[in-house]
Every structure is written in C-alpha cells, then in structure tokens.
Amino acid sequence: MTTLKFSKYNSKLNKMAVELGLAKSAVLSLDLPAGYTCPMANLCLTYANKINGKITDGKEQIFRCYAASSESAFPNTRKLRWHNFDLLRKLDTKSMVELILNSIPKNAKIIRIHSSGDFFNESYFNAWVEVATLRQDITFFGYTKVLPYVKAFKPANFKLIYSFGGKLDAQLDDSTPVCRVVSYSPKSACIESSSDDYIKIMRGESFTLNLHGTQPAKAKACA
C-alpha cells in the first residue's frame, strides 16, 4: 500500500523533541507543497514549480514563504511534499482518514500538521479532526491561514494557531490566537526555543516569529 511520507529530519522538530525529552523520531511533520495547498495565503504566498523548483512570488507578497524556498533548493523535499498532495487530493474524507492513519509511524507522539502547506479544503481538514479523535495518544498542532479551522471544533489533542498574513486577517478578533512574522530583533518578543511555539499553540497563546528563510530584496515583516 502506498502511504504518506512524514518528515523525520526537520532540524527544528528534532530540537523540539530533545527539549521535550522525546526521541527525535517521535516528533514528525506531514508536509504539502507550499502555495499550491494554501488557499488563504496572501502576504507570504510563494510557489516552487513542481518540476524545476522555480520560485514564483504572489502578487501581494511582502515576504517569501520559507517552505517554498526549501522546496526550490532541495528536489527531494519538493518530491516528498508533492507525493503527499498527489495522494490526498484524489480522496474523500473517509479515504483520507484511512490513508493518514495507515501512514502514521508507530512511535509518533507529536505531529505538526504542515511545516509546509495548509489545509487545502474542508474535507481534508475534517479528515485530520477525525484522525486526532481516533488517535488520542498523539498530539497534533500547526499553523493555518484558514481562520474558521482555528475556531472549529477539534479534540483537545489538536490545536491550531492563525498565521497572520492571509486573506482573512480582517476577520480576526481578540479571542483568536495569532502568530505574526516580525523583523528580526534580539530584543523582540519572538519565541526563543524550538518547543516554544508548540507550547504556546497548545495553550492557545499568541506569539511572534522572526522573519527567516531566503528572502527577496523587497521583503518586510507583516507585524
């Protein structure tokens, strides 16, 4: 059976595992192609061509998505993410649930849903809700620019934060946890360790991230 490929060599997630006292193989991510699976992306919208990795920036982009830059630079990374998307986008919710469950490594304890990509449609989001409901032994977390999914019902082991810079920014209210990208400053309120964002997301707290990754000359933060 062809299964999804979970990312096991993400340096940030490896450091996070160590900080949380877990084996590196217990903290994983399920990744999709940046841009192509991000229906609400705006200020960071970036695409890396599936075949040659050539970067295309979105019309209203003010900073480049770090995930698209990594896809451009590393063909194997791009291939893995497209493998996952090509499998998932053909399926209904029930079939996606089955595929995800059959693909999760046995020793998984924490899964970041998308260090690249986003929930490309409601059926796919609902599949993850069902997976989290069935796998209470695993914690699921992530960022999304699809605001309704942050507020939607999810089991306690599944938490999302809204990633500012999307098409739904104007609909935000004070009750919604938000992550904003800011220009780098040693004195900024940005998270400091690899597990900080995970902890804050699970607590439903807002935070900032430093602008990172390969950026065009015009890039600026969206604080």
PDB file of C-alpha atoms in Angstrom:
ATOM      1  CA  MET A   1       0.000   0.000   0.000  1.00  0.00           C
ATOM      2  CA  THR A   2       1.315   3.443  -0.926  1.00  0.00           C
ATOM      3  CA  THR A   3       1.448   5.658   2.160  1.00  0.00           C
ATOM      4  CA  LEU A   4       2.129   9.273   3.029  1.00  0.00           C
ATOM      5  CA  LYS A   5       5.687  10.268   3.861  1.00  0.00           C
ATOM      6  CA  PHE A   6       6.209  12.017   7.184  1.00  0.00           C
ATOM      7  CA  SER A   7       9.172  14.373   7.533  1.00  0.00           C
ATOM      8  CA  LYS A   8      11.620  12.995  10.095  1.00  0.00           C
ATOM      9  CA  TYR A   9      14.664  15.198   9.553  1.00  0.00           C
ATOM     10  CA  ASN A  10      13.276  18.661  10.291  1.00  0.00           C
ATOM     11  CA  SER A  11      16.009  20.266  12.415  1.00  0.00           C
ATOM     12  CA  LYS A  12      13.556  22.398  14.396  1.00  0.00           C
ATOM     13  CA  LEU A  13      11.354  19.415  15.233  1.00  0.00           C
ATOM     14  CA  ASN A  14      14.424  17.353  16.152  1.00  0.00           C
ATOM     15  CA  LYS A  15      15.497  20.086  18.599  1.00  0.00           C
ATOM     16  CA  MET A  16      11.963  20.330  19.911  1.00  0.00           C
ATOM     17  CA  ALA A  17      11.935  16.595  20.631  1.00  0.00           C
ATOM     18  CA  VAL A  18      15.139  16.895  22.654  1.00  0.00           C
ATOM     19  CA  GLU A  19      13.765  19.868  24.610  1.00  0.00           C
ATOM     20  CA  LEU A  20      10.613  17.898  25.433  1.00  0.00           C
ATOM     21  CA  GLY A  21      12.532  14.780  26.432  1.00  0.00           C
ATOM     22  CA  LEU A  22      11.326  12.695  23.493  1.00  0.00           C
ATOM     23  CA  ALA A  23      13.090  10.606  20.880  1.00  0.00           C
ATOM     24  CA  LYS A  24      13.685  12.576  17.681  1.00  0.00           C
ATOM     25  CA  SER A  25      11.659  10.007  15.769  1.00  0.00           C
ATOM     26  CA  ALA A  26       8.626  10.729  17.974  1.00  0.00           C
ATOM     27  CA  VAL A  27       8.148  14.292  16.665  1.00  0.00           C
ATOM     28  CA  LEU A  28       7.212  14.427  12.990  1.00  0.00           C
ATOM     29  CA  SER A  29       5.501  16.594  10.397  1.00  0.00           C
ATOM     30  CA  LEU A  30       3.235  15.895   7.459  1.00  0.00           C
ATOM     31  CA  ASP A  31       4.103  18.358   4.705  1.00  0.00           C
ATOM     32  CA  LEU A  32       2.498  19.531   1.471  1.00  0.00           C
ATOM     33  CA  PRO A  33       3.671  21.857  -1.321  1.00  0.00           C
ATOM     34  CA  ALA A  34       3.731  25.497  -0.223  1.00  0.00           C
ATOM     35  CA  GLY A  35       1.398  27.869  -2.055  1.00  0.00           C
ATOM     36  CA  TYR A  36      -0.445  25.239  -4.066  1.00  0.00           C
ATOM     37  CA  THR A  37      -2.150  23.968  -0.893  1.00  0.00           C
ATOM     38  CA  CYS A  38      -2.571  27.356   0.807  1.00  0.00           C
ATOM     39  CA  PRO A  39      -5.981  28.709  -0.278  1.00  0.00           C
ATOM     40  CA  MET A  40      -5.943  31.705   2.087  1.00  0.00           C
ATOM     41  CA  ALA A  41      -2.255  32.718   1.791  1.00  0.00           C
ATOM     42  CA  ASN A  42      -1.579  36.299   0.762  1.00  0.00           C
ATOM     43  CA  LEU A  43       1.375  38.245   2.175  1.00  0.00           C
ATOM     44  CA  CYS A  44       3.668  35.197   2.096  1.00  0.00           C
ATOM     45  CA  LEU A  45       2.260  33.459  -0.976  1.00  0.00           C
ATOM     46  CA  THR A  46       5.053  31.667  -2.844  1.00  0.00           C
ATOM     47  CA  TYR A  47       5.183  28.725  -5.249  1.00  0.00           C
ATOM     48  CA  ALA A  48       8.062  26.422  -6.154  1.00  0.00           C
ATOM     49  CA  ASN A  49       7.451  24.748  -9.509  1.00  0.00           C
ATOM     50  CA  LYS A  50       6.797  21.018  -9.107  1.00  0.00           C
ATOM     51  CA  ILE A  51       9.249  20.058 -11.851  1.00  0.00           C
ATOM     52  CA  ASN A  52      12.141  22.519 -11.701  1.00  0.00           C
ATOM     53  CA  GLY A  53      11.638  24.314  -8.368  1.00  0.00           C
ATOM     54  CA  LYS A  54      11.498  27.776  -9.955  1.00  0.00           C
ATOM     55  CA  ILE A  55      10.083  30.323  -7.492  1.00  0.00           C
ATOM     56  CA  THR A  56       7.014  32.404  -8.308  1.00  0.00           C
ATOM     57  CA  ASP A  57       6.012  35.116  -5.828  1.00  0.00           C
ATOM     58  CA  GLY A  58       2.391  36.023  -5.148  1.00  0.00           C
ATOM     59  CA  LYS A  59       1.068  39.369  -6.393  1.00  0.00           C
ATOM     60  CA  GLU A  60       0.635  40.839  -2.882  1.00  0.00           C
ATOM     61  CA  GLN A  61       3.572  39.062  -1.274  1.00  0.00           C
ATOM     62  CA  ILE A  62       5.698  41.104   1.139  1.00  0.00           C
ATOM     63  CA  PHE A  63       7.866  38.229   2.364  1.00  0.00           C
ATOM     64  CA  ARG A  64       8.682  34.848   0.854  1.00  0.00           C
ATOM     65  CA  CYS A  65       7.454  31.602   2.365  1.00  0.00           C
ATOM     66  CA  TYR A  66      10.459  29.766   3.832  1.00  0.00           C
ATOM     67  CA  ALA A  67       8.887  26.413   2.952  1.00  0.00           C
ATOM     68  CA  ALA A  68       8.704  27.253  -0.757  1.00  0.00           C
ATOM     69  CA  SER A  69      12.349  28.328  -0.652  1.00  0.00           C
ATOM     70  CA  SER A  70      13.334  24.933   0.764  1.00  0.00           C
ATOM     71  CA  GLU A  71      11.346  23.176  -1.958  1.00  0.00           C
ATOM     72  CA  SER A  72      13.175  25.221  -4.568  1.00  0.00           C
ATOM     73  CA  ALA A  73      16.574  24.397  -3.098  1.00  0.00           C
ATOM     74  CA  PHE A  74      16.033  20.698  -2.345  1.00  0.00           C
ATOM     75  CA  PRO A  75      14.413  18.490  -5.038  1.00  0.00           C
ATOM     76  CA  ASN A  76      13.880  15.581  -2.633  1.00  0.00           C
ATOM     77  CA  THR A  77      11.946  17.845  -0.275  1.00  0.00           C
ATOM     78  CA  ARG A  78       9.788  19.027  -3.160  1.00  0.00           C
ATOM     79  CA  LYS A  79       9.230  15.438  -4.311  1.00  0.00           C
ATOM     80  CA  LEU A  80       8.139  14.287  -0.826  1.00  0.00           C
ATOM     81  CA  ARG A  81       5.591  17.102  -0.443  1.00  0.00           C
ATOM     82  CA  TRP A  82       4.092  16.546  -3.873  1.00  0.00           C
ATOM     83  CA  HIS A  83       3.915  12.803  -3.196  1.00  0.00           C
ATOM     84  CA  ASN A  84       1.689  13.533  -0.206  1.00  0.00           C
ATOM     85  CA  PHE A  85      -0.506  16.052  -2.002  1.00  0.00           C
ATOM     86  CA  ASP A  86      -0.972  13.875  -5.073  1.00  0.00           C
ATOM     87  CA  LEU A  87      -2.214  11.041  -2.849  1.00  0.00           C
ATOM     88  CA  LEU A  88      -4.517  13.101  -0.654  1.00  0.00           C
ATOM     89  CA  ARG A  89      -6.244  15.373  -3.166  1.00  0.00           C
ATOM     90  CA  LYS A  90      -7.794  12.424  -5.003  1.00  0.00           C
ATOM     91  CA  LEU A  91      -9.656  11.136  -1.929  1.00  0.00           C
ATOM     92  CA  ASP A  92     -12.823  11.818   0.030  1.00  0.00           C
ATOM     93  CA  THR A  93     -12.706  12.430   3.786  1.00  0.00           C
ATOM     94  CA  LYS A  94     -13.158   8.790   4.785  1.00  0.00           C
ATOM     95  CA  SER A  95     -10.393   7.647   2.463  1.00  0.00           C
ATOM     96  CA  MET A  96      -8.065  10.405   3.660  1.00  0.00           C
ATOM     97  CA  VAL A  97      -8.610   9.343   7.271  1.00  0.00           C
ATOM     98  CA  GLU A  98      -7.727   5.767   6.378  1.00  0.00           C
ATOM     99  CA  LEU A  99      -4.629   6.831   4.470  1.00  0.00           C
ATOM    100  CA  ILE A 100      -3.355   9.119   7.239  1.00  0.00           C
ATOM    101  CA  LEU A 101      -3.950   6.517   9.950  1.00  0.00           C
ATOM    102  CA  ASN A 102      -2.145   3.838   7.943  1.00  0.00           C
ATOM    103  CA  SER A 103       0.780   6.205   7.318  1.00  0.00           C
ATOM    104  CA  ILE A 104       1.491   7.465  10.856  1.00  0.00           C
ATOM    105  CA  PRO A 105       4.753   5.933  12.178  1.00  0.00           C
ATOM    106  CA  LYS A 106       4.238   3.653  15.174  1.00  0.00           C
ATOM    107  CA  ASN A 107       6.338   5.687  17.631  1.00  0.00           C
ATOM    108  CA  ALA A 108       4.787   9.078  16.817  1.00  0.00           C
ATOM    109  CA  LYS A 109       3.970  11.214  19.870  1.00  0.00           C
ATOM    110  CA  ILE A 110       3.661  14.718  18.366  1.00  0.00           C
ATOM    111  CA  ILE A 111       2.751  15.551  14.769  1.00  0.00           C
ATOM    112  CA  ARG A 112       2.984  19.008  13.291  1.00  0.00           C
ATOM    113  CA  ILE A 113       0.387  19.211  10.565  1.00  0.00           C
ATOM    114  CA  HIS A 114       2.234  21.134   7.863  1.00  0.00           C
ATOM    115  CA  SER A 115       5.640  22.656   8.346  1.00  0.00           C
ATOM    116  CA  SER A 116       4.837  23.347   4.686  1.00  0.00           C
ATOM    117  CA  GLY A 117       1.423  23.813   3.143  1.00  0.00           C
ATOM    118  CA  ASP A 118      -2.033  24.208   4.680  1.00  0.00           C
ATOM    119  CA  PHE A 119      -5.475  22.625   4.762  1.00  0.00           C
ATOM    120  CA  PHE A 120      -6.319  22.747   1.052  1.00  0.00           C
ATOM    121  CA  ASN A 121     -10.037  22.067   1.530  1.00  0.00           C
ATOM    122  CA  GLU A 122     -12.632  21.358   4.221  1.00  0.00           C
ATOM    123  CA  SER A 123     -12.735  17.639   3.532  1.00  0.00           C
ATOM    124  CA  TYR A 124      -9.007  17.401   4.244  1.00  0.00           C
ATOM    125  CA  PHE A 125      -9.342  19.423   7.464  1.00  0.00           C
ATOM    126  CA  ASN A 126     -12.202  17.188   8.608  1.00  0.00           C
ATOM    127  CA  ALA A 127     -10.007  14.157   7.969  1.00  0.00           C
ATOM    128  CA  TRP A 128      -7.416  15.458  10.439  1.00  0.00           C
ATOM    129  CA  VAL A 129     -10.123  16.139  13.038  1.00  0.00           C
ATOM    130  CA  GLU A 130     -11.225  12.528  12.727  1.00  0.00           C
ATOM    131  CA  VAL A 131      -7.637  11.248  12.882  1.00  0.00           C
ATOM    132  CA  ALA A 132      -6.966  13.253  16.056  1.00  0.00           C
ATOM    133  CA  THR A 133     -10.189  11.934  17.581  1.00  0.00           C
ATOM    134  CA  LEU A 134      -9.146   8.358  16.888  1.00  0.00           C
ATOM    135  CA  ARG A 135      -5.514   8.832  17.954  1.00  0.00           C
ATOM    136  CA  GLN A 136      -5.774  10.436  21.383  1.00  0.00           C
ATOM    137  CA  ASP A 137      -2.281   9.127  22.151  1.00  0.00           C
ATOM    138  CA  ILE A 138      -0.791  11.653  19.713  1.00  0.00           C
ATOM    139  CA  THR A 139      -0.743  15.454  19.938  1.00  0.00           C
ATOM    140  CA  PHE A 140      -1.417  17.339  16.690  1.00  0.00           C
ATOM    141  CA  PHE A 141      -0.597  21.025  16.180  1.00  0.00           C
ATOM    142  CA  GLY A 142       0.028  23.548  13.446  1.00  0.00           C
ATOM    143  CA  TYR A 143      -0.419  26.929  11.818  1.00  0.00           C
ATOM    144  CA  THR A 144      -3.146  27.831   9.325  1.00  0.00           C
ATOM    145  CA  LYS A 145      -4.396  30.849   7.419  1.00  0.00           C
ATOM    146  CA  VAL A 146      -7.877  29.335   7.172  1.00  0.00           C
ATOM    147  CA  LEU A 147      -9.379  31.167  10.143  1.00  0.00           C
ATOM    148  CA  PRO A 148     -12.551  29.038  10.543  1.00  0.00           C
ATOM    149  CA  TYR A 149     -10.384  25.982  11.209  1.00  0.00           C
ATOM    150  CA  VAL A 150      -8.733  27.667  14.202  1.00  0.00           C
ATOM    151  CA  LYS A 151     -12.160  28.213  15.715  1.00  0.00           C
ATOM    152  CA  ALA A 152     -13.749  24.933  14.594  1.00  0.00           C
ATOM    153  CA  PHE A 153     -14.441  22.076  16.981  1.00  0.00           C
ATOM    154  CA  LYS A 154     -11.418  19.850  17.437  1.00  0.00           C
ATOM    155  CA  PRO A 155     -10.468  17.308  20.095  1.00  0.00           C
ATOM    156  CA  ALA A 156      -8.217  18.549  22.912  1.00  0.00           C
ATOM    157  CA  ASN A 157      -5.136  16.901  21.363  1.00  0.00           C
ATOM    158  CA  PHE A 158      -5.451  19.003  18.173  1.00  0.00           C
ATOM    159  CA  LYS A 159      -4.598  22.722  18.328  1.00  0.00           C
ATOM    160  CA  LEU A 160      -4.113  25.344  15.602  1.00  0.00           C
ATOM    161  CA  ILE A 161      -2.966  28.964  15.587  1.00  0.00           C
ATOM    162  CA  TYR A 162      -3.871  31.559  12.967  1.00  0.00           C
ATOM    163  CA  SER A 163      -0.907  32.605  10.834  1.00  0.00           C
ATOM    164  CA  PHE A 164      -1.256  36.329  10.125  1.00  0.00           C
ATOM    165  CA  GLY A 165      -0.800  37.492   6.556  1.00  0.00           C
ATOM    166  CA  GLY A 166      -3.739  35.762   4.914  1.00  0.00           C
ATOM    167  CA  LYS A 167      -6.902  36.752   3.120  1.00  0.00           C
ATOM    168  CA  LEU A 168      -8.956  36.503   6.322  1.00  0.00           C
ATOM    169  CA  ASP A 169      -6.885  38.847   8.529  1.00  0.00           C
ATOM    170  CA  ALA A 170      -9.720  41.408   8.672  1.00  0.00           C
ATOM    171  CA  GLN A 171     -11.981  38.843  10.347  1.00  0.00           C
ATOM    172  CA  LEU A 172      -9.701  38.344  13.349  1.00  0.00           C
ATOM    173  CA  ASP A 173     -10.948  39.071  16.851  1.00  0.00           C
ATOM    174  CA  ASP A 174      -9.174  39.268  20.195  1.00  0.00           C
ATOM    175  CA  SER A 175     -10.155  35.730  21.142  1.00  0.00           C
ATOM    176  CA  THR A 176      -8.165  34.142  18.325  1.00  0.00           C
ATOM    177  CA  PRO A 177      -4.539  33.090  18.953  1.00  0.00           C
ATOM    178  CA  VAL A 178      -2.312  34.623  16.267  1.00  0.00           C
ATOM    179  CA  CYS A 179       1.266  34.220  15.071  1.00  0.00           C
ATOM    180  CA  ARG A 180       2.842  37.220  13.319  1.00  0.00           C
ATOM    181  CA  VAL A 181       6.125  37.463  11.436  1.00  0.00           C
ATOM    182  CA  VAL A 182       8.300  40.387  12.582  1.00  0.00           C
ATOM    183  CA  SER A 183      11.622  41.868  11.525  1.00  0.00           C
ATOM    184  CA  TYR A 184      14.499  40.340  13.434  1.00  0.00           C
ATOM    185  CA  SER A 185      15.492  41.951  16.690  1.00  0.00           C
ATOM    186  CA  PRO A 186      17.420  40.403  19.602  1.00  0.00           C
ATOM    187  CA  LYS A 187      15.003  42.202  21.930  1.00  0.00           C
ATOM    188  CA  SER A 188      11.826  41.133  20.134  1.00  0.00           C
ATOM    189  CA  ALA A 189       9.159  39.068  21.825  1.00  0.00           C
ATOM    190  CA  CYS A 190       9.801  36.171  19.477  1.00  0.00           C
ATOM    191  CA  ILE A 191       9.908  32.617  20.699  1.00  0.00           C
ATOM    192  CA  GLU A 192      13.374  31.531  21.708  1.00  0.00           C
ATOM    193  CA  SER A 193      13.473  27.732  21.649  1.00  0.00           C
ATOM    194  CA  SER A 194      12.270  25.115  19.192  1.00  0.00           C
ATOM    195  CA  SER A 195       9.493  23.956  21.521  1.00  0.00           C
ATOM    196  CA  ASP A 196       8.174  27.417  22.434  1.00  0.00           C
ATOM    197  CA  ASP A 197       5.729  27.680  19.543  1.00  0.00           C
ATOM    198  CA  TYR A 198       4.368  24.189  20.237  1.00  0.00           C
ATOM    199  CA  ILE A 199       3.804  25.035  23.901  1.00  0.00           C
ATOM    200  CA  LYS A 200       2.141  28.354  23.106  1.00  0.00           C
ATOM    201  CA  ILE A 201      -0.075  26.830  20.427  1.00  0.00           C
ATOM    202  CA  MET A 202      -1.230  24.127  22.821  1.00  0.00           C
ATOM    203  CA  ARG A 203      -2.016  26.838  25.390  1.00  0.00           C
ATOM    204  CA  GLY A 204      -3.882  28.968  22.857  1.00  0.00           C
ATOM    205  CA  GLU A 205      -1.458  31.896  23.198  1.00  0.00           C
ATOM    206  CA  SER A 206      -0.362  34.397  20.542  1.00  0.00           C
ATOM    207  CA  PHE A 207       3.324  34.943  19.691  1.00  0.00           C
ATOM    208  CA  THR A 208       5.682  36.293  17.024  1.00  0.00           C
ATOM    209  CA  LEU A 209       8.296  34.717  14.767  1.00  0.00           C
ATOM    210  CA  ASN A 210      11.367  36.329  13.272  1.00  0.00           C
ATOM    211  CA  LEU A 211      11.402  36.695   9.503  1.00  0.00           C
ATOM    212  CA  HIS A 212      13.540  33.830   8.215  1.00  0.00           C
ATOM    213  CA  GLY A 213      14.462  31.878   5.112  1.00  0.00           C
ATOM    214  CA  THR A 214      15.742  33.135   1.752  1.00  0.00           C
ATOM    215  CA  GLN A 215      14.080  36.492   1.089  1.00  0.00           C
ATOM    216  CA  PRO A 216      13.850  38.825  -1.937  1.00  0.00           C
ATOM    217  CA  ALA A 217      15.206  42.351  -1.537  1.00  0.00           C
ATOM    218  CA  LYS A 218      11.695  43.787  -1.103  1.00  0.00           C
ATOM    219  CA  ALA A 219      10.839  41.533   1.838  1.00  0.00           C
ATOM    220  CA  LYS A 220       9.500  43.021   5.058  1.00  0.00           C
ATOM    221  CA  ALA A 221       7.630  41.775   8.090  1.00  0.00           C
ATOM    222  CA  CYS A 222       3.862  41.867   8.475  1.00  0.00           C
ATOM    223  CA  ALA A 223       3.697  42.967  12.114  1.00  0.00           C
TER     224      ALA A 223
END
